[in-house]
Amino acid sequence: MALMTAFFAVIQRDLILAFRRRTEIANPVFFFILVVTLFPLGIGADLKLLQAIAPGIIWVSALLAVMLSLDSLFRSDFDDGSLEQMLLSPHPLTVLVFAKIVAHWLVTGLPLLLIAPLLAVFLGLPEQALGTLLITLVLATPVLSLIGSIGVSLTIGLRRGGMILSLLVLPLYIPVLIFASNAVEMAGNGLAVEPQINILIAIFFMSMVLAPLPAAAAVKMSIT
Amino acid sequence: MELTQKKVLEVKNLSCIRDDRVLFKGLNFCLRNGQVLLLEGKNGSGKTSLLRIICGFRMQDEGELRWCNTALKDSEYFAQIAYVGHLDGVKKELTVIENLKMSLALSQAGRYSITQALKKVKLAGYDNSLVQTLSAGQKRRLSLARLLMTKKSLWVLDEPFTSIDKEGIKLIESLMHEHIAQDGMIILTSHHDLNLVEKDLQKINLSTWH
């Protein structure tokens, strides 16, 4: 199918691009590691305290790392005219934008997923919470990319959109932050986390269906 | 490739206003299969703005565009446009082939295969070079290769001759002849004296449409 071909071609292209600009892609991961390691240095090696705030630290750092990487989602395509060409494709822009979001998650969300359990152990997060941490990351990092795509597509037309982007996007990240870090905390205390996970699943599917549409519309608007 | 279906782009009473300045007003024209429209005018007379309106990148301030007697909103029209603008629309970190494959995935395959198109624009042998190693003129040629390998009936070319050598200008002209002979349509802006002797060449000077 032509549409599927286009969808995977966009993902493949963005992955090749990410590979050719390795340093840019590695930055959010290093940022994530650095911010997480700053906390024990700042508040001392009090294991009880660290354990208590570990879910929050990991999640806030993940949020900020994803937000830092959002600008790369459309920036270069906007600057070199690739977005204009996508607009003239017979395929719906929503699908192409969704492909770009998937590629963005693969290069920013996925590495966080791999590195987060390690950092959780550093912070002394109880072992029984590690599984839940991974589940929340799997469910919620795509949501960060999806919601972020709306904000970034609204601001690509602005030369210095960085600050306004965080003002637009961070408030929308709050529900994800609340349920995800709460789930990890509960799991650490050995409590049931099904409700939080269910809500995260709902947010995941909702943003998957609802985010690409306004993002594509905003891309169109930014080009004109 | 056949484009035998009769197509027509009508522009009625079109106006474009930018920052309170009227670029053009009450513009009318009609473009059919096998016709070329050359836009002329001073710098800042709205040539690029008109092309961007035709491509749907910009909204007109007044008037309407119709494609085969229907309003433009249906996506079929935009899929017919091949646009070569000031931005090349190619990724400099990708190779020539990777760029063209991407364009191909985004539209229907046209008259030429990728290799044929590259040979045609004299870029054969650069298949695996990164686009950032190409010169400005070669990048232009690459975005013209994109025209050849996708199936689009309306070419919208914004200054296609920029940074292209003499031989390249001849090449583009021959490609345009070929496209017109195949019943395609072309809208272009250019400061060069075009060597097109088509009977179907329309000229519009935007400076006179205030």
Tab-separated table of C-alpha atoms in Angstrom:
chain	number	residue	atom	x	y	z
A	1	MET	CA	0.000	0.000	0.000
A	2	ALA	CA	1.263	3.405	-0.988
A	3	LEU	CA	0.230	5.005	2.285
A	4	MET	CA	2.066	2.412	4.366
A	5	THR	CA	5.107	2.774	2.119
A	6	ALA	CA	5.093	6.516	2.700
A	7	PHE	CA	4.594	6.034	6.450
A	8	PHE	CA	7.563	3.699	6.781
A	9	ALA	CA	9.658	5.743	4.362
A	10	VAL	CA	9.278	8.783	6.624
A	11	ILE	CA	10.214	6.755	9.703
A	12	GLN	CA	13.195	5.248	7.921
A	13	ARG	CA	14.353	8.624	6.667
A	14	ASP	CA	14.137	10.183	10.131
A	15	LEU	CA	16.032	7.285	11.665
A	16	ILE	CA	18.814	7.592	9.080
A	17	LEU	CA	18.942	11.327	9.744
A	18	ALA	CA	19.107	10.711	13.491
A	19	PHE	CA	21.938	8.264	12.958
A	20	ARG	CA	23.862	10.788	10.839
A	21	ARG	CA	23.400	13.465	13.526
A	22	ARG	CA	24.299	11.185	16.410
A	23	THR	CA	25.556	13.926	18.710
A	24	GLU	CA	22.281	15.819	18.552
A	25	ILE	CA	20.365	12.684	19.413
A	26	ALA	CA	22.628	11.691	22.289
A	27	ASN	CA	22.130	15.053	24.001
A	28	PRO	CA	18.699	14.382	25.576
A	29	VAL	CA	19.929	11.068	26.988
A	30	PHE	CA	22.992	12.684	28.550
A	31	PHE	CA	20.810	15.481	29.843
A	32	PHE	CA	18.547	12.903	31.472
A	33	ILE	CA	21.461	11.102	33.109
A	34	LEU	CA	23.001	14.361	34.318
A	35	VAL	CA	19.842	15.786	35.859
A	36	VAL	CA	19.109	12.543	37.679
A	37	THR	CA	22.653	12.375	39.069
A	38	LEU	CA	22.511	15.999	40.202
A	39	PHE	CA	19.824	15.251	42.787
A	40	PRO	CA	21.844	12.934	45.061
A	41	LEU	CA	24.692	15.439	44.838
A	42	GLY	CA	22.386	18.270	45.826
A	43	ILE	CA	20.466	16.680	48.670
A	44	GLY	CA	23.044	14.247	50.011
A	45	ALA	CA	23.133	10.477	50.097
A	46	ASP	CA	20.163	10.018	52.412
A	47	LEU	CA	18.850	6.741	50.998
A	48	LYS	CA	15.378	7.021	52.540
A	49	LEU	CA	14.839	10.477	51.140
A	50	LEU	CA	16.191	9.510	47.721
A	51	GLN	CA	13.982	6.445	47.631
A	52	ALA	CA	10.984	8.569	48.395
A	53	ILE	CA	11.599	11.095	45.659
A	54	ALA	CA	13.122	8.762	43.061
A	55	PRO	CA	9.932	8.320	40.972
A	56	GLY	CA	9.444	12.077	40.817
A	57	ILE	CA	13.075	12.757	39.918
A	58	ILE	CA	13.110	10.214	37.126
A	59	TRP	CA	9.840	11.370	35.681
A	60	VAL	CA	10.539	15.093	35.831
A	61	SER	CA	13.948	14.531	34.227
A	62	ALA	CA	12.419	12.378	31.493
A	63	LEU	CA	9.844	15.096	30.840
A	64	LEU	CA	12.507	17.774	30.491
A	65	ALA	CA	14.722	15.572	28.325
A	66	VAL	CA	11.893	14.879	25.895
A	67	MET	CA	10.950	18.542	25.858
A	68	LEU	CA	14.500	19.564	24.979
A	69	SER	CA	14.472	17.219	22.013
A	70	LEU	CA	11.091	18.345	20.669
A	71	ASP	CA	12.464	21.165	18.555
A	72	SER	CA	14.295	18.674	16.336
A	73	LEU	CA	10.962	17.105	15.376
A	74	PHE	CA	10.115	19.579	12.608
A	75	ARG	CA	12.884	22.192	12.667
A	76	SER	CA	15.176	20.929	9.930
A	77	ASP	CA	12.287	19.872	7.691
A	78	PHE	CA	10.810	23.324	8.074
A	79	ASP	CA	14.098	25.062	7.328
A	80	ASP	CA	14.999	23.128	4.193
A	81	GLY	CA	11.538	22.964	2.634
A	82	SER	CA	10.925	19.250	3.168
A	83	LEU	CA	7.674	20.046	4.960
A	84	GLU	CA	6.414	21.948	1.910
A	85	GLN	CA	7.068	18.869	-0.180
A	86	MET	CA	5.198	16.706	2.319
A	87	LEU	CA	2.244	19.053	2.071
A	88	LEU	CA	2.070	18.439	-1.664
A	89	SER	CA	2.051	14.686	-1.232
A	90	PRO	CA	-1.166	12.852	-2.101
A	91	HIS	CA	-0.984	11.191	1.299
A	92	PRO	CA	-2.679	12.793	4.303
A	93	LEU	CA	-0.277	15.002	6.234
A	94	THR	CA	-1.620	13.544	9.492
A	95	VAL	CA	-0.149	10.148	8.638
A	96	LEU	CA	3.218	11.647	7.683
A	97	VAL	CA	3.308	13.710	10.883
A	98	PHE	CA	2.420	10.609	12.875
A	99	ALA	CA	5.340	8.811	11.224
A	100	LYS	CA	7.639	11.633	12.282
A	101	ILE	CA	6.350	11.374	15.854
A	102	VAL	CA	6.972	7.623	15.891
A	103	ALA	CA	10.524	8.197	14.655
A	104	HIS	CA	11.004	10.885	17.303
A	105	TRP	CA	9.932	8.478	20.024
A	106	LEU	CA	12.259	5.794	18.684
A	107	VAL	CA	15.270	8.094	18.952
A	108	THR	CA	14.428	9.901	22.208
A	109	GLY	CA	11.839	7.927	24.185
A	110	LEU	CA	13.325	4.505	23.643
A	111	PRO	CA	16.846	5.351	24.910
A	112	LEU	CA	15.275	6.840	28.061
A	113	LEU	CA	13.454	3.584	28.551
A	114	LEU	CA	16.713	1.670	28.437
A	115	ILE	CA	18.662	3.953	30.741
A	116	ALA	CA	15.960	4.735	33.329
A	117	PRO	CA	16.016	1.393	35.229
A	118	LEU	CA	19.746	1.794	35.753
A	119	LEU	CA	19.299	5.284	37.172
A	120	ALA	CA	16.426	4.026	39.325
A	121	VAL	CA	18.785	1.537	40.928
A	122	PHE	CA	21.262	4.370	41.592
A	123	LEU	CA	18.552	6.241	43.438
A	124	GLY	CA	17.665	3.163	45.475
A	125	LEU	CA	14.218	2.610	44.009
A	126	PRO	CA	12.875	-0.684	45.447
A	127	GLU	CA	13.212	-3.610	43.108
A	128	GLN	CA	9.482	-4.306	43.017
A	129	ALA	CA	8.904	-0.866	41.485
A	130	LEU	CA	11.231	-1.391	38.527
A	131	GLY	CA	8.645	-3.280	36.484
A	132	THR	CA	6.078	-0.559	37.037
A	133	LEU	CA	8.629	2.113	36.144
A	134	LEU	CA	9.241	0.399	32.828
A	135	ILE	CA	5.526	0.008	32.112
A	136	THR	CA	4.843	3.669	32.839
A	137	LEU	CA	7.765	4.688	30.632
A	138	VAL	CA	6.575	2.484	27.778
A	139	LEU	CA	3.099	3.969	28.014
A	140	ALA	CA	3.930	7.570	28.750
A	141	THR	CA	7.043	8.523	26.760
A	142	PRO	CA	5.084	8.148	23.475
A	143	VAL	CA	2.477	10.450	25.004
A	144	LEU	CA	5.207	13.043	25.640
A	145	SER	CA	6.250	12.925	21.975
A	146	LEU	CA	2.636	13.048	20.787
A	147	ILE	CA	1.534	15.988	22.930
A	148	GLY	CA	4.829	17.737	22.284
A	149	SER	CA	4.289	17.492	18.541
A	150	ILE	CA	1.286	19.794	18.836
A	151	GLY	CA	3.259	22.417	20.712
A	152	VAL	CA	6.265	22.229	18.438
A	153	SER	CA	4.211	22.383	15.244
A	154	LEU	CA	2.575	25.553	16.560
A	155	THR	CA	5.942	27.184	17.236
A	156	ILE	CA	8.153	26.158	14.277
A	157	GLY	CA	7.310	29.355	12.483
A	158	LEU	CA	8.795	31.376	15.346
A	159	ARG	CA	12.545	31.873	15.321
A	160	ARG	CA	12.899	31.643	19.072
A	161	GLY	CA	10.092	29.339	20.031
A	162	GLY	CA	11.972	27.499	22.781
A	163	MET	CA	10.520	29.264	25.797
A	164	ILE	CA	6.975	29.462	24.515
A	165	LEU	CA	7.172	25.799	23.575
A	166	SER	CA	7.844	24.792	27.169
A	167	LEU	CA	5.052	27.062	28.398
A	168	LEU	CA	2.659	25.399	25.959
A	169	VAL	CA	3.694	21.827	26.474
A	170	LEU	CA	4.673	21.425	30.133
A	171	PRO	CA	1.164	22.039	31.552
A	172	LEU	CA	-0.166	19.351	29.226
A	173	TYR	CA	2.435	16.944	30.587
A	174	ILE	CA	1.130	17.286	34.148
A	175	PRO	CA	-1.450	14.434	34.044
A	176	VAL	CA	1.178	12.072	32.681
A	177	LEU	CA	3.601	13.122	35.395
A	178	ILE	CA	1.053	12.693	38.183
A	179	PHE	CA	-0.167	9.240	37.234
A	180	ALA	CA	3.183	7.863	36.143
A	181	SER	CA	5.213	8.923	39.163
A	182	ASN	CA	2.368	8.013	41.502
A	183	ALA	CA	2.206	4.525	40.017
A	184	VAL	CA	5.944	4.018	40.536
A	185	GLU	CA	5.717	5.288	44.102
A	186	MET	CA	2.775	3.001	44.925
A	187	ALA	CA	4.564	0.029	43.407
A	188	GLY	CA	7.560	0.838	45.591
A	189	ASN	CA	5.320	0.555	48.640
A	190	GLY	CA	3.931	-2.743	47.376
A	191	LEU	CA	0.477	-1.374	46.568
A	192	ALA	CA	-1.727	-2.075	43.555
A	193	VAL	CA	-1.147	0.211	40.579
A	194	GLU	CA	-3.804	-0.966	38.126
A	195	PRO	CA	-5.867	2.261	38.250
A	196	GLN	CA	-2.895	4.476	37.375
A	197	ILE	CA	-1.769	2.107	34.642
A	198	ASN	CA	-5.285	2.006	33.206
A	199	ILE	CA	-5.438	5.773	33.107
A	200	LEU	CA	-2.028	5.910	31.432
A	201	ILE	CA	-3.232	3.405	28.835
A	202	ALA	CA	-6.270	5.590	28.222
A	203	ILE	CA	-4.090	8.705	27.866
A	204	PHE	CA	-1.784	6.791	25.527
A	205	PHE	CA	-4.534	5.749	23.149
A	206	MET	CA	-6.321	9.051	23.338
A	207	SER	CA	-3.250	11.073	22.468
A	208	MET	CA	-2.325	8.606	19.723
A	209	VAL	CA	-5.681	9.220	18.084
A	210	LEU	CA	-6.093	12.895	18.883
A	211	ALA	CA	-2.599	14.441	18.741
A	212	PRO	CA	-1.526	13.894	15.095
A	213	LEU	CA	-4.604	15.698	13.735
A	214	PRO	CA	-4.035	19.092	15.381
A	215	ALA	CA	-0.280	18.702	14.901
A	216	ALA	CA	-0.725	18.287	11.145
A	217	ALA	CA	-3.149	21.210	11.035
A	218	ALA	CA	-0.664	23.368	12.927
A	219	VAL	CA	2.168	22.376	10.583
A	220	LYS	CA	0.022	23.486	7.661
A	221	MET	CA	-0.701	26.749	9.441
A	222	SER	CA	2.955	27.367	10.280
A	223	ILE	CA	3.987	27.002	6.654
A	224	THR	CA	1.496	29.551	5.370
B	1	MET	CA	2.694	8.560	-18.764
B	2	GLU	CA	-0.482	10.037	-20.081
B	3	LEU	CA	-2.148	13.145	-18.912
B	4	THR	CA	-4.890	13.010	-21.492
B	5	GLN	CA	-7.548	14.011	-19.009
B	6	LYS	CA	-8.306	17.649	-19.653
B	7	LYS	CA	-7.337	19.796	-16.740
B	8	VAL	CA	-7.706	23.457	-16.183
B	9	LEU	CA	-6.625	25.847	-13.461
B	10	GLU	CA	-8.711	28.983	-13.254
B	11	VAL	CA	-7.830	31.987	-11.180
B	12	LYS	CA	-10.523	34.572	-10.668
B	13	ASN	CA	-10.174	38.021	-9.195
B	14	LEU	CA	-7.233	37.030	-7.004
B	15	SER	CA	-5.724	39.511	-4.563
B	16	CYS	CA	-2.773	39.295	-2.275
B	17	ILE	CA	-2.074	41.786	0.484
B	18	ARG	CA	1.055	41.665	2.548
B	19	ASP	CA	1.578	43.983	5.511
B	20	ASP	CA	-1.042	46.457	4.227
B	21	ARG	CA	0.645	46.549	0.824
B	22	VAL	CA	-1.419	45.358	-2.109
B	23	LEU	CA	0.850	43.089	-4.150
B	24	PHE	CA	-1.702	42.387	-6.838
B	25	LYS	CA	-5.428	42.782	-7.176
B	26	GLY	CA	-8.099	41.390	-9.487
B	27	LEU	CA	-5.795	38.877	-11.125
B	28	ASN	CA	-7.454	36.530	-13.625
B	29	PHE	CA	-5.976	33.800	-15.729
B	30	CYS	CA	-6.702	30.342	-16.977
B	31	LEU	CA	-4.165	27.611	-17.576
B	32	ARG	CA	-4.884	24.462	-19.567
B	33	ASN	CA	-3.037	21.317	-20.492
B	34	GLY	CA	0.034	21.978	-22.558
B	35	GLN	CA	0.320	25.634	-21.535
B	36	VAL	CA	3.055	27.609	-19.860
B	37	LEU	CA	2.490	30.639	-17.678
B	38	LEU	CA	5.434	32.936	-17.147
B	39	LEU	CA	5.139	35.379	-14.271
B	40	GLU	CA	7.130	38.551	-14.572
B	41	GLY	CA	7.485	41.595	-12.428
B	42	LYS	CA	9.839	43.572	-10.277
B	43	ASN	CA	11.282	42.224	-7.057
B	44	GLY	CA	8.566	42.276	-4.461
B	45	SER	CA	5.745	42.313	-6.978
B	46	GLY	CA	4.286	39.137	-5.488
B	47	LYS	CA	5.526	36.431	-7.834
B	48	THR	CA	6.540	34.040	-5.093
B	49	SER	CA	3.429	34.888	-3.084
B	50	LEU	CA	1.259	33.980	-6.067
B	51	LEU	CA	3.076	30.675	-6.503
B	52	ARG	CA	2.649	29.914	-2.815
B	53	ILE	CA	-1.060	30.659	-3.074
B	54	ILE	CA	-1.305	28.292	-6.029
B	55	CYS	CA	0.453	25.600	-4.002
B	56	GLY	CA	-1.862	26.164	-1.057
B	57	PHE	CA	0.946	27.332	1.258
B	58	ARG	CA	-0.705	30.699	1.606
B	59	MET	CA	-4.291	31.877	1.633
B	60	GLN	CA	-5.403	34.422	-0.918
B	61	ASP	CA	-6.911	37.582	0.487
B	62	GLU	CA	-9.624	37.701	-2.129
B	63	GLY	CA	-10.788	35.767	-5.131
B	64	GLU	CA	-10.755	32.082	-5.866
B	65	LEU	CA	-8.845	29.324	-7.568
B	66	ARG	CA	-10.647	26.520	-9.297
B	67	TRP	CA	-9.254	23.247	-10.580
B	68	CYS	CA	-11.383	21.522	-13.239
B	69	ASN	CA	-14.356	23.565	-12.076
B	70	THR	CA	-14.191	22.532	-8.432
B	71	ALA	CA	-12.858	24.464	-5.481
B	72	LEU	CA	-9.300	23.634	-4.470
B	73	LYS	CA	-10.070	22.058	-1.129
B	74	ASP	CA	-10.101	18.529	-2.469
B	75	SER	CA	-6.717	16.921	-2.054
B	76	GLU	CA	-6.552	15.636	-5.613
B	77	TYR	CA	-5.344	19.019	-6.785
B	78	PHE	CA	-2.406	19.341	-4.406
B	79	ALA	CA	-1.214	15.873	-5.368
B	80	GLN	CA	-0.891	17.182	-8.935
B	81	ILE	CA	1.567	19.925	-8.045
B	82	ALA	CA	5.310	19.636	-8.167
B	83	TYR	CA	6.872	22.659	-6.490
B	84	VAL	CA	10.457	23.779	-6.786
B	85	GLY	CA	10.897	26.838	-4.636
B	86	HIS	CA	13.660	28.850	-3.041
B	87	LEU	CA	14.168	26.013	-0.582
B	88	ASP	CA	15.402	22.888	-2.271
B	89	GLY	CA	13.373	20.531	-0.114
B	90	VAL	CA	16.223	18.052	0.081
B	91	LYS	CA	17.964	16.811	3.200
B	92	LYS	CA	21.649	17.611	3.225
B	93	GLU	CA	22.560	14.690	5.486
B	94	LEU	CA	21.014	12.187	3.092
B	95	THR	CA	22.520	10.893	-0.129
B	96	VAL	CA	21.138	11.835	-3.526
B	97	ILE	CA	19.467	8.450	-3.905
B	98	GLU	CA	17.967	8.510	-0.405
B	99	ASN	CA	16.447	11.908	-1.089
B	100	LEU	CA	14.895	10.817	-4.352
B	101	LYS	CA	13.595	7.579	-2.877
B	102	MET	CA	11.864	9.635	-0.198
B	103	SER	CA	10.211	11.880	-2.795
B	104	LEU	CA	9.139	8.805	-4.691
B	105	ALA	CA	7.569	7.274	-1.590
B	106	LEU	CA	5.616	10.489	-1.082
B	107	SER	CA	4.046	10.501	-4.543
B	108	GLN	CA	3.210	8.401	-7.561
B	109	ALA	CA	6.020	7.192	-9.782
B	110	GLY	CA	6.310	9.123	-13.006
B	111	ARG	CA	7.894	8.901	-16.409
B	112	TYR	CA	11.480	8.263	-15.362
B	113	SER	CA	13.087	5.938	-12.883
B	114	ILE	CA	15.508	7.420	-10.343
B	115	THR	CA	18.574	6.413	-12.361
B	116	GLN	CA	17.109	7.797	-15.588
B	117	ALA	CA	16.158	11.060	-13.918
B	118	LEU	CA	19.657	11.463	-12.485
B	119	LYS	CA	21.202	10.820	-15.879
B	120	LYS	CA	18.842	13.327	-17.405
B	121	VAL	CA	19.901	16.140	-15.043
B	122	LYS	CA	23.572	15.118	-15.351
B	123	LEU	CA	23.932	13.914	-11.783
B	124	ALA	CA	24.698	10.307	-12.654
B	125	GLY	CA	27.598	9.080	-10.574
B	126	TYR	CA	26.605	11.185	-7.577
B	127	ASP	CA	24.105	8.569	-6.401
B	128	ASN	CA	25.729	7.945	-3.066
B	129	SER	CA	27.187	11.357	-2.309
B	130	LEU	CA	25.699	13.271	0.574
B	131	VAL	CA	23.742	16.264	-0.625
B	132	GLN	CA	25.835	18.586	1.570
B	133	THR	CA	28.821	17.830	-0.659
B	134	LEU	CA	26.986	19.027	-3.778
B	135	SER	CA	27.234	22.556	-5.138
B	136	ALA	CA	24.266	24.932	-5.172
B	137	GLY	CA	23.652	24.289	-8.858
B	138	GLN	CA	23.805	20.556	-8.360
B	139	LYS	CA	21.261	20.789	-5.539
B	140	ARG	CA	18.986	22.654	-7.917
B	141	ARG	CA	19.447	19.906	-10.475
B	142	LEU	CA	18.555	17.383	-7.813
B	143	SER	CA	15.278	19.114	-7.037
B	144	LEU	CA	14.578	19.173	-10.778
B	145	ALA	CA	15.244	15.430	-10.951
B	146	ARG	CA	12.384	15.129	-8.487
B	147	LEU	CA	10.060	16.655	-11.100
B	148	LEU	CA	10.978	13.983	-13.607
B	149	MET	CA	10.434	10.943	-11.459
B	150	THR	CA	7.107	11.825	-9.917
B	151	LYS	CA	3.817	11.946	-11.722
B	152	LYS	CA	2.615	15.513	-11.435
B	153	SER	CA	0.799	17.445	-14.107
B	154	LEU	CA	1.331	20.991	-12.806
B	155	TRP	CA	4.890	22.167	-12.308
B	156	VAL	CA	5.259	25.265	-10.180
B	157	LEU	CA	8.794	26.578	-10.544
B	158	ASP	CA	10.059	29.551	-8.593
B	159	GLU	CA	13.206	30.860	-10.282
B	160	PRO	CA	14.294	27.450	-11.567
B	161	PHE	CA	17.394	28.892	-13.216
B	162	THR	CA	19.063	30.240	-10.092
B	163	SER	CA	22.655	29.017	-9.783
B	164	ILE	CA	22.315	26.790	-12.838
B	165	ASP	CA	24.924	26.949	-15.613
B	166	LYS	CA	24.204	27.736	-19.284
B	167	GLU	CA	24.100	24.137	-20.282
B	168	GLY	CA	21.710	23.480	-17.403
B	169	ILE	CA	19.360	26.239	-18.547
B	170	LYS	CA	19.140	24.578	-21.959
B	171	LEU	CA	18.469	21.301	-20.198
B	172	ILE	CA	15.635	22.719	-18.122
B	173	GLU	CA	14.113	24.298	-21.192
B	174	SER	CA	14.155	20.979	-23.001
B	175	LEU	CA	12.601	19.284	-19.984
B	176	MET	CA	9.881	21.907	-19.953
B	177	HIS	CA	9.235	21.353	-23.669
B	178	GLU	CA	8.922	17.673	-23.003
B	179	HIS	CA	6.497	18.188	-20.131
B	180	ILE	CA	4.343	20.504	-22.231
B	181	ALA	CA	4.386	18.053	-25.114
B	182	GLN	CA	3.042	15.477	-22.662
B	183	ASP	CA	0.113	17.778	-21.921
B	184	GLY	CA	1.545	18.989	-18.643
B	185	MET	CA	1.183	22.524	-17.275
B	186	ILE	CA	3.915	24.837	-16.023
B	187	ILE	CA	3.799	28.029	-14.001
B	188	LEU	CA	7.146	29.675	-13.476
B	189	THR	CA	8.858	32.885	-12.535
B	190	SER	CA	12.149	33.793	-14.074
B	191	HIS	CA	14.341	36.779	-14.734
B	192	HIS	CA	16.064	34.940	-17.540
B	193	ASP	CA	14.983	35.427	-21.124
B	194	LEU	CA	13.205	32.213	-21.775
B	195	ASN	CA	13.904	30.414	-24.959
B	196	LEU	CA	10.369	29.080	-25.200
B	197	VAL	CA	8.629	29.642	-28.484
B	198	GLU	CA	5.486	27.809	-27.499
B	199	LYS	CA	2.327	29.180	-28.931
B	200	ASP	CA	0.798	28.377	-25.589
B	201	LEU	CA	2.988	30.706	-23.568
B	202	GLN	CA	1.115	33.230	-21.470
B	203	LYS	CA	2.904	36.072	-19.792
B	204	ILE	CA	1.623	38.008	-16.818
B	205	ASN	CA	3.461	40.986	-15.471
B	206	LEU	CA	2.452	41.269	-11.848
B	207	SER	CA	3.771	44.824	-11.533
B	208	THR	CA	0.827	45.969	-13.628
B	209	TRP	CA	-1.864	44.357	-11.504
B	210	HIS	CA	-2.204	46.781	-8.659
